XYZ file of C-alpha atoms in Angstrom:
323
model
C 15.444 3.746 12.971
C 14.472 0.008 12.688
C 14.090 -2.637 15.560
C 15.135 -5.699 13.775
C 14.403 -8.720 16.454
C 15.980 -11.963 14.851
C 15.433 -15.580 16.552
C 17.583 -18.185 15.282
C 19.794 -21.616 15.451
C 22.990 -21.125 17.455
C 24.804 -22.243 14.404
C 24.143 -19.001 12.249
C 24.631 -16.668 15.057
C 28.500 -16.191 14.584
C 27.330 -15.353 10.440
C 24.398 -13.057 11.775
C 26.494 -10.803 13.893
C 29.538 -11.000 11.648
C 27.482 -9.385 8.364
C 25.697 -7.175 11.299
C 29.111 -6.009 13.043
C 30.237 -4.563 9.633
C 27.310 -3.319 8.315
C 27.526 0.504 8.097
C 23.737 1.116 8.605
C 23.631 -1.227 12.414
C 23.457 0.795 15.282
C 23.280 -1.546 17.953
C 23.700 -4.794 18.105
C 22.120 -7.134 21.300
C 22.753 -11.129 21.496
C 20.963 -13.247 24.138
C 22.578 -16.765 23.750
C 19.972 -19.673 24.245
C 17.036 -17.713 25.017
C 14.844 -19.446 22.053
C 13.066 -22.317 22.899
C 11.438 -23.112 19.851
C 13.474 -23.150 17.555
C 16.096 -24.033 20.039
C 18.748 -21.269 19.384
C 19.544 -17.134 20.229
C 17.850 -13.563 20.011
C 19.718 -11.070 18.492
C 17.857 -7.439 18.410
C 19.356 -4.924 16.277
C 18.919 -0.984 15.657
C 19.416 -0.435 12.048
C 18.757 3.056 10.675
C 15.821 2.731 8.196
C 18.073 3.933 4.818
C 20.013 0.867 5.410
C 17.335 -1.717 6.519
C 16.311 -2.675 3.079
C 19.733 -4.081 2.478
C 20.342 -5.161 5.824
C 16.815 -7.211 5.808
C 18.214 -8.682 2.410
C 20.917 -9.922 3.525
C 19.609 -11.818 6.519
C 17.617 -13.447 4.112
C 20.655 -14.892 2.379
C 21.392 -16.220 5.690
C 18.353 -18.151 6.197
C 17.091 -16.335 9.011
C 13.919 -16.374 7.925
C 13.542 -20.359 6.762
C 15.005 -21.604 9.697
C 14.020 -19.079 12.585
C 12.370 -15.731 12.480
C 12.655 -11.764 11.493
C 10.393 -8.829 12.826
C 10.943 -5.922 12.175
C 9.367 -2.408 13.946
C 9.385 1.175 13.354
C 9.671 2.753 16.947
C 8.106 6.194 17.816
C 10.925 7.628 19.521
C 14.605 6.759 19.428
C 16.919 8.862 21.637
C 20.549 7.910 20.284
C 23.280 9.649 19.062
C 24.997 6.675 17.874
C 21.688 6.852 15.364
C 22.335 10.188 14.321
C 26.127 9.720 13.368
C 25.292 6.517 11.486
C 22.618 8.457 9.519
C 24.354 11.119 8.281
C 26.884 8.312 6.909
C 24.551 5.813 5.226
C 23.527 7.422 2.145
C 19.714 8.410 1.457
C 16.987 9.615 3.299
C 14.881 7.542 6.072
C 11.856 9.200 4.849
C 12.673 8.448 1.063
C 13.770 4.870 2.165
C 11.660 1.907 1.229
C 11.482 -1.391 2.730
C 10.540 -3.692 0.174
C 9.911 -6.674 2.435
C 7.220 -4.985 4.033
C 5.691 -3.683 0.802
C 5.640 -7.164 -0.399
C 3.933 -8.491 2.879
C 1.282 -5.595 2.458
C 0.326 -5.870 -0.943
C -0.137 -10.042 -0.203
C -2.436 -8.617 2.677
C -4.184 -6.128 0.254
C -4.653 -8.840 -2.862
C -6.369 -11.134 -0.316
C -10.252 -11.571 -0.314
C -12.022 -11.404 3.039
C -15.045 -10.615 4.934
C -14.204 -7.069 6.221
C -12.995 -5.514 2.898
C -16.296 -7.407 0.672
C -18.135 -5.464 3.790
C -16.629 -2.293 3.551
C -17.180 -2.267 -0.084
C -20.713 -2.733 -0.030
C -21.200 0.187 2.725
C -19.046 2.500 1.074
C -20.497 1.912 -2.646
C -24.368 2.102 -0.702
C -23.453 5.555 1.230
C -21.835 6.966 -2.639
C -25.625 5.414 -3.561
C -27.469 7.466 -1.399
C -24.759 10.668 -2.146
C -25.979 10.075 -5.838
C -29.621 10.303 -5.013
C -29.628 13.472 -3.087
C -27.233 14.733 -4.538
C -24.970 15.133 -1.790
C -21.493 15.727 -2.046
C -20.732 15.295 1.733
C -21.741 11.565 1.362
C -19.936 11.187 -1.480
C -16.528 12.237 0.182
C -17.699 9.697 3.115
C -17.703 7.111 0.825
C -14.192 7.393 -0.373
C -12.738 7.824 2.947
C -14.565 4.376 3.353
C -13.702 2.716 0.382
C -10.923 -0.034 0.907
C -10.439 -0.247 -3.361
C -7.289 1.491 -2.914
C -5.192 -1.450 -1.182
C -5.938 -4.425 -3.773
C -5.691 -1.341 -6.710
C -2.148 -0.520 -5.112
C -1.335 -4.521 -4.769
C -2.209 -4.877 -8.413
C 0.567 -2.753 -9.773
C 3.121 -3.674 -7.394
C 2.351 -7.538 -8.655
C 2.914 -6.507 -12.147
C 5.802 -4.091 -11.466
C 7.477 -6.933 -9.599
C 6.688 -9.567 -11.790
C 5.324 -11.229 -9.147
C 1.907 -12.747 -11.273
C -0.098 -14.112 -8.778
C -0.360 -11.568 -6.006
C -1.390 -9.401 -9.388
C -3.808 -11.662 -10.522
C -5.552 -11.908 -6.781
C -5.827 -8.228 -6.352
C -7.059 -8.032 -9.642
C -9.805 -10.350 -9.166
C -10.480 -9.128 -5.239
C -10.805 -5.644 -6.971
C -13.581 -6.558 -9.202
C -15.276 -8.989 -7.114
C -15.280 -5.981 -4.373
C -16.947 -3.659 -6.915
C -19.133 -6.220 -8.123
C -20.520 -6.802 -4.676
C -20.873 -2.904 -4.074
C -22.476 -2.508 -7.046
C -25.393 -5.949 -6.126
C -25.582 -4.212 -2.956
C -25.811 -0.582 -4.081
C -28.540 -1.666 -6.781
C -30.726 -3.687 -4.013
C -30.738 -0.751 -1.763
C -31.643 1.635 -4.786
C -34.511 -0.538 -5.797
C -35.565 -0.265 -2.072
C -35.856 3.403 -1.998
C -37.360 3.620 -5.603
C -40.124 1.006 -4.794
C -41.371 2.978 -1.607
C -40.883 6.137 -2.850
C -38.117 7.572 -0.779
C -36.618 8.744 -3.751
C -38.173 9.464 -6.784
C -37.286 9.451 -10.674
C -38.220 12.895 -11.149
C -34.969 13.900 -8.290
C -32.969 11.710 -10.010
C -33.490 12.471 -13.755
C -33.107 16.225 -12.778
C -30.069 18.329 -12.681
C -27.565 17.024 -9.901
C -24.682 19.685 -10.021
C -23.136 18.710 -6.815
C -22.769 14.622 -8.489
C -22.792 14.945 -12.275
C -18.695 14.955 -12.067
C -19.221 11.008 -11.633
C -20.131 10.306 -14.818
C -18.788 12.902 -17.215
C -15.195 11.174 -17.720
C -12.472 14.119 -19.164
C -8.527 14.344 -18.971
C -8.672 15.585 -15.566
C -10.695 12.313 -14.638
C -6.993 10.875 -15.724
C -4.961 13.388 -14.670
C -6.077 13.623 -11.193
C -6.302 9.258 -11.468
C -2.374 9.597 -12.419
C -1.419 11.734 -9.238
C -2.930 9.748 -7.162
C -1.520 6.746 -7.961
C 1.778 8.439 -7.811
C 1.280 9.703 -4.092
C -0.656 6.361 -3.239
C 2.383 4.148 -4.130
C 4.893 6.789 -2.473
C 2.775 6.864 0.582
C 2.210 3.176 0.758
C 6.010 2.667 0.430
C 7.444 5.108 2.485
C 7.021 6.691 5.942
C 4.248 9.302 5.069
C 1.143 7.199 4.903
C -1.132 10.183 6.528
C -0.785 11.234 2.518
C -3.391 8.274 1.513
C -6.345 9.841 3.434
C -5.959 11.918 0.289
C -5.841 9.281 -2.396
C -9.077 8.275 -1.185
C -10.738 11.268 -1.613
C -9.157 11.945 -4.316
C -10.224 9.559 -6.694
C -13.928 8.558 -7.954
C -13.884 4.826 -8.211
C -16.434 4.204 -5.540
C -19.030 7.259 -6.236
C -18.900 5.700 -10.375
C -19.616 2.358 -9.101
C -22.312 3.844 -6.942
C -23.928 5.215 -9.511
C -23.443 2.586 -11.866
C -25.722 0.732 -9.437
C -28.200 3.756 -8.986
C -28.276 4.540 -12.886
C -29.475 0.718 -13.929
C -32.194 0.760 -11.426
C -33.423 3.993 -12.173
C -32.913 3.302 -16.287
C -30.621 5.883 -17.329
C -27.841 4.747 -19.321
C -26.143 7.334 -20.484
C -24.894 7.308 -16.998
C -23.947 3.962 -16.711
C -22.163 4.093 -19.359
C -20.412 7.053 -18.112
C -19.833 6.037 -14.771
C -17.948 2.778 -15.864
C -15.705 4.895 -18.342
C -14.979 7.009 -15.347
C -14.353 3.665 -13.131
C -12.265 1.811 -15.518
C -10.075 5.254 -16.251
C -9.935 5.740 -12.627
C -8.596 2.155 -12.396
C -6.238 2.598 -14.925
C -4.782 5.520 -14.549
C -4.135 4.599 -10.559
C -2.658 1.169 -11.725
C -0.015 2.762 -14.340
C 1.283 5.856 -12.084
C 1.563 3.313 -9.781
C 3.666 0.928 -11.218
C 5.980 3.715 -13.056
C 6.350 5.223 -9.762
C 7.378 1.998 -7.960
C 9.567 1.115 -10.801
C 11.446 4.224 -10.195
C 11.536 3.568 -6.382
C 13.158 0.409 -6.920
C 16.010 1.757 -9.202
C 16.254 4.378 -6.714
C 16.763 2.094 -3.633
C 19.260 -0.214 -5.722
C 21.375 3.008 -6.403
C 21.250 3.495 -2.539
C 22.226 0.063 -1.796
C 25.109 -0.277 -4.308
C 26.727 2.986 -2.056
C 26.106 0.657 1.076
C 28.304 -2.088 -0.318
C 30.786 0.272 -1.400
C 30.682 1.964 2.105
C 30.999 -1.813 3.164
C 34.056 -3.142 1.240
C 35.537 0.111 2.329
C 35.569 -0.619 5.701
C 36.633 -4.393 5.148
C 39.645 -3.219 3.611
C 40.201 -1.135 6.163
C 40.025 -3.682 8.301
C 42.136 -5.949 6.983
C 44.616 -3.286 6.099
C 44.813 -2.589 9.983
């Protein structure tokens, strides 16, 4: 269930708990009358069960809740209710399925934004894949996509195209690249470091690496793997079971080919260079188009459950004004 707290002007209260009161999704519904200051108005906290908060969200929208006051919106741990459970099993859809694409939206806008911490976390993942590529150790390599942060602005991509919604596409896009740009600078200066004082040779390099060479030898299950985890990204990022993008990242090889992008120029082999930015750009790819199909097909899934909602909703206005 969903803990939607709502602060508003007095004067759409009465519209706010009207739509709320007949909503077949509202559990409970709580009104404090003047307790907003700023802007001067009510609090209304409602439980809505999470199939029916997408729509329910919506259409507090339409009500200008959130130009002229404010909407949050929770996930609690526990709810002890039975008023939650009957309401459930009569809104159609699953709460697990269920998406809420308000908060998608406000993640992926988080995800397409440049900053500090993700340019950091970039750079150390990308360096520890650099040092994975050198000794060939497949333990680092995992580290580093358990580190890598590539998956949000990847994921933000997609859902900007999907949605139409250009410019949060565009700025993931370009966060993306700038992100493995700056892994790759940083990757290639700490490289140089370890060739110049000997740390690590040519000779361990230019020799057989069986535990790495998967980085740079791009093949259909480069894509096909790419594909399925763009599919359980997008679900995972959408619905309740986000443990399932622990995964994704290790999953994928975006950050160990970027890594060794950077370790292959310093150490002049370009065979793998060339392979590890095939196996980057198909990674990319891949991710970006299961992605987008997959949220494509959430969102014609969610309109499906809505379109039940409303019919569950005229239903009971006609019953209501038939009584």
């Amino acid at each position: 269930m969903l803990e939607i707290r709502i602060v508003a002007p007095s004067h759409l209260t009465s519209d706010i708990t009207a739509m709320l009161d007949e909503h077949p999704g509202v559990v409970t519904i709580a009104l404090m009358r003047g307790s907003s200051l700023i802007p001067v108005g009510d609090t209304i906290s409602v439980g809505v069960v999470r199939e029916a908060g997408d729509d329910v969200i919506g259409r507090l929208r339409s009500l200008g809740v959130a130009e002229q006051g404010t909407l949050t919106v929770v996930e609690p741990r526990l709810v002890l209710s039975n008023a939650a459970t009957t309401t459930e099993a009569h809104v159609p859809g699953s709460p697990i399925d269920a998406v809420i694409w308000e908060e998608v939206s406000n993640r992926t806008s988080e995800d397409a934004s440049m900053s500090g911490t993700y340019l950091i976390l970039m750079m150390a993942a990308t360096m520890i894949a650099g040092i994975g590529v050198l000794s060939d150790s497949v333990i680092l390599i995992v580290a580093a996509m358990v580190v890598g942060p590539d998956f949000g602005p990847t994921a933000a991509t997609a859902v900007g195209i999907a949605s139409r919604r250009w410019t949060v596409a565009r700025s993931a896009f370009f966060t993306l690249i700038v992100g493995f740009l700056t892994g790759i600078a940083a990757t290639a200066l700490l490289a140089g470091f370890l060739h110049l004082t000997g740390i690590y040779q040519s000779q361990a390099v230019l020799g057989l690496r069986p535990q790495t060479a998967f980085i740079y030898e791009v093949g259909w299950p480069s894509v096909i793997i790419a594909m399925i985890a763009g599919v359980v990204g997008m679900i995972s990022l959408t619905t309740a079971k986000s443990g399932a993008l622990i995964g994704v990242f290790i999953s994928v090889t975006t950050i160990p080919a970027a890594a060794n992008v950077a370790v292959a120029l310093v150490y002049r082999i370009p065979d793998e260079v060339i392979g590890s930015m095939q196996q980057l750009l198909v990674n990319i790819v891949a991710i970006q188009v299961a992605a987008g199909l997959t949220l494509l097909i959430q969102r014609r899934l969610t309109s499906r459950a809505n379109d039940r909602l409303r019919v569950l909703l005229r239903a009971g206005r006609a019953g209501t004004i038939a009584s």
